[in-house]
Amino acid sequence: MAGLEDALFIIGSGGHARVIYEVAHILGMTPYLICANMETHGFNCVVEDEIIHDKSVRSPKKLICGIGSVSDTQARWMAIQKYSAESWEFMSIIHP
């Protein structure tokens, strides 16, 4: 996947992930949602199976967990464990 060397990847495609996407865009980053499919509604998106093992993208890859949680954090925790095992670098961003 050419052109993704400096991208910021965001796990998820829901509301929390889209807010992170917008903040990253405001900060001048190139964000991509990691999605289960390509229905993105105008957001840059990559399919998880394609990106997680892509050796053409530098490692560690920049990542933010965009899975929100209300009461059950299991999905969030499982995603963090999965990507941690793949040498992803978790980041934080702050809205200016």
Coordinates of C-alpha atoms in Angstrom, one line a residue:
M1 CA 0.0 0.0 0.0
A2 CA 2.0 2.9 -1.3
G3 CA 1.9 6.3 0.4
L4 CA 1.1 5.1 3.9
E5 CA 4.6 5.4 5.4
D6 CA 3.8 8.5 7.5
A7 CA 0.2 7.8 8.1
L8 CA -1.6 7.8 11.4
F9 CA -3.9 4.7 11.7
I10 CA -7.0 4.8 13.9
I11 CA -8.6 1.6 15.1
G12 CA -12.3 1.8 14.5
S13 CA -14.8 3.7 12.4
G14 CA -17.4 4.8 14.9
G15 CA -18.0 8.2 16.4
H16 CA -14.9 8.3 18.7
A17 CA -12.6 7.2 15.9
R18 CA -14.0 9.9 13.6
V19 CA -13.5 12.6 16.2
I20 CA -9.8 11.5 16.5
Y21 CA -9.6 11.4 12.7
E22 CA -10.8 15.1 12.5
V23 CA -8.3 16.2 15.2
A24 CA -5.4 14.4 13.4
H25 CA -6.4 16.1 10.2
I26 CA -6.5 19.6 11.9
L27 CA -3.0 18.8 13.3
G28 CA -1.7 18.2 9.7
M29 CA -1.4 14.4 10.0
T30 CA -2.6 11.9 7.4
P31 CA -5.2 9.8 9.3
Y32 CA -6.7 6.5 8.1
L33 CA -9.4 4.6 9.9
I34 CA -8.7 0.9 10.2
C35 CA -12.1 -0.6 9.1
A36 CA -13.7 -4.0 8.6
N37 CA -14.9 -2.8 5.1
M38 CA -14.5 0.1 2.8
E39 CA -17.8 2.0 3.6
T40 CA -16.1 5.1 4.9
H41 CA -18.5 8.0 4.2
G42 CA -15.7 10.3 3.1
F43 CA -12.9 9.2 5.5
N44 CA -9.6 7.7 4.4
C45 CA -9.8 4.0 5.3
V46 CA -7.8 0.9 5.1
V47 CA -9.0 -2.7 5.6
E48 CA -7.5 -4.2 8.7
D49 CA -6.4 -7.5 7.0
E50 CA -4.5 -5.4 4.4
I51 CA -2.6 -3.1 6.8
I52 CA -1.8 -5.2 9.8
H53 CA 0.7 -7.4 8.0
D54 CA 1.8 -4.9 5.3
K55 CA 5.6 -4.8 5.4
S56 CA 5.8 -1.8 3.0
V57 CA 4.5 0.5 5.8
R58 CA 7.3 1.5 8.2
S59 CA 7.5 -0.2 11.6
P60 CA 6.5 0.7 14.2
K61 CA 3.3 2.1 12.7
K62 CA 1.7 5.1 14.4
L63 CA -1.7 4.1 15.9
I64 CA -4.5 5.5 18.1
C65 CA -7.2 3.4 19.5
G66 CA -10.5 4.9 18.4
I67 CA -12.7 2.4 20.0
G68 CA -14.7 4.2 22.6
S69 CA -16.2 2.7 25.7
V70 CA -19.2 3.4 27.9
S71 CA -19.2 0.5 30.3
D72 CA -17.6 -2.5 28.6
T73 CA -14.0 -2.0 27.6
Q74 CA -13.3 -5.6 26.4
A75 CA -13.3 -4.7 22.6
R76 CA -10.9 -1.8 23.3
W77 CA -8.6 -4.0 25.4
M78 CA -8.6 -6.8 22.8
A79 CA -7.7 -4.4 20.0
I80 CA -4.8 -2.9 22.0
Q81 CA -3.4 -6.3 22.8
K82 CA -3.7 -7.4 19.1
Y83 CA -1.9 -4.3 17.7
S84 CA 0.7 -4.3 20.5
A85 CA 1.8 -7.7 19.4
E86 CA 2.4 -6.4 15.8
S87 CA 4.9 -3.6 16.8
W88 CA 2.5 -0.7 16.5
E89 CA 3.4 2.6 18.3
F90 CA 0.4 3.9 20.2
M91 CA 0.1 7.7 20.3
S92 CA -2.0 10.4 21.8
I93 CA -3.2 13.6 20.3
I94 CA -4.8 16.7 21.8
H95 CA -7.2 19.0 20.0
P96 CA -5.6 22.4 19.6

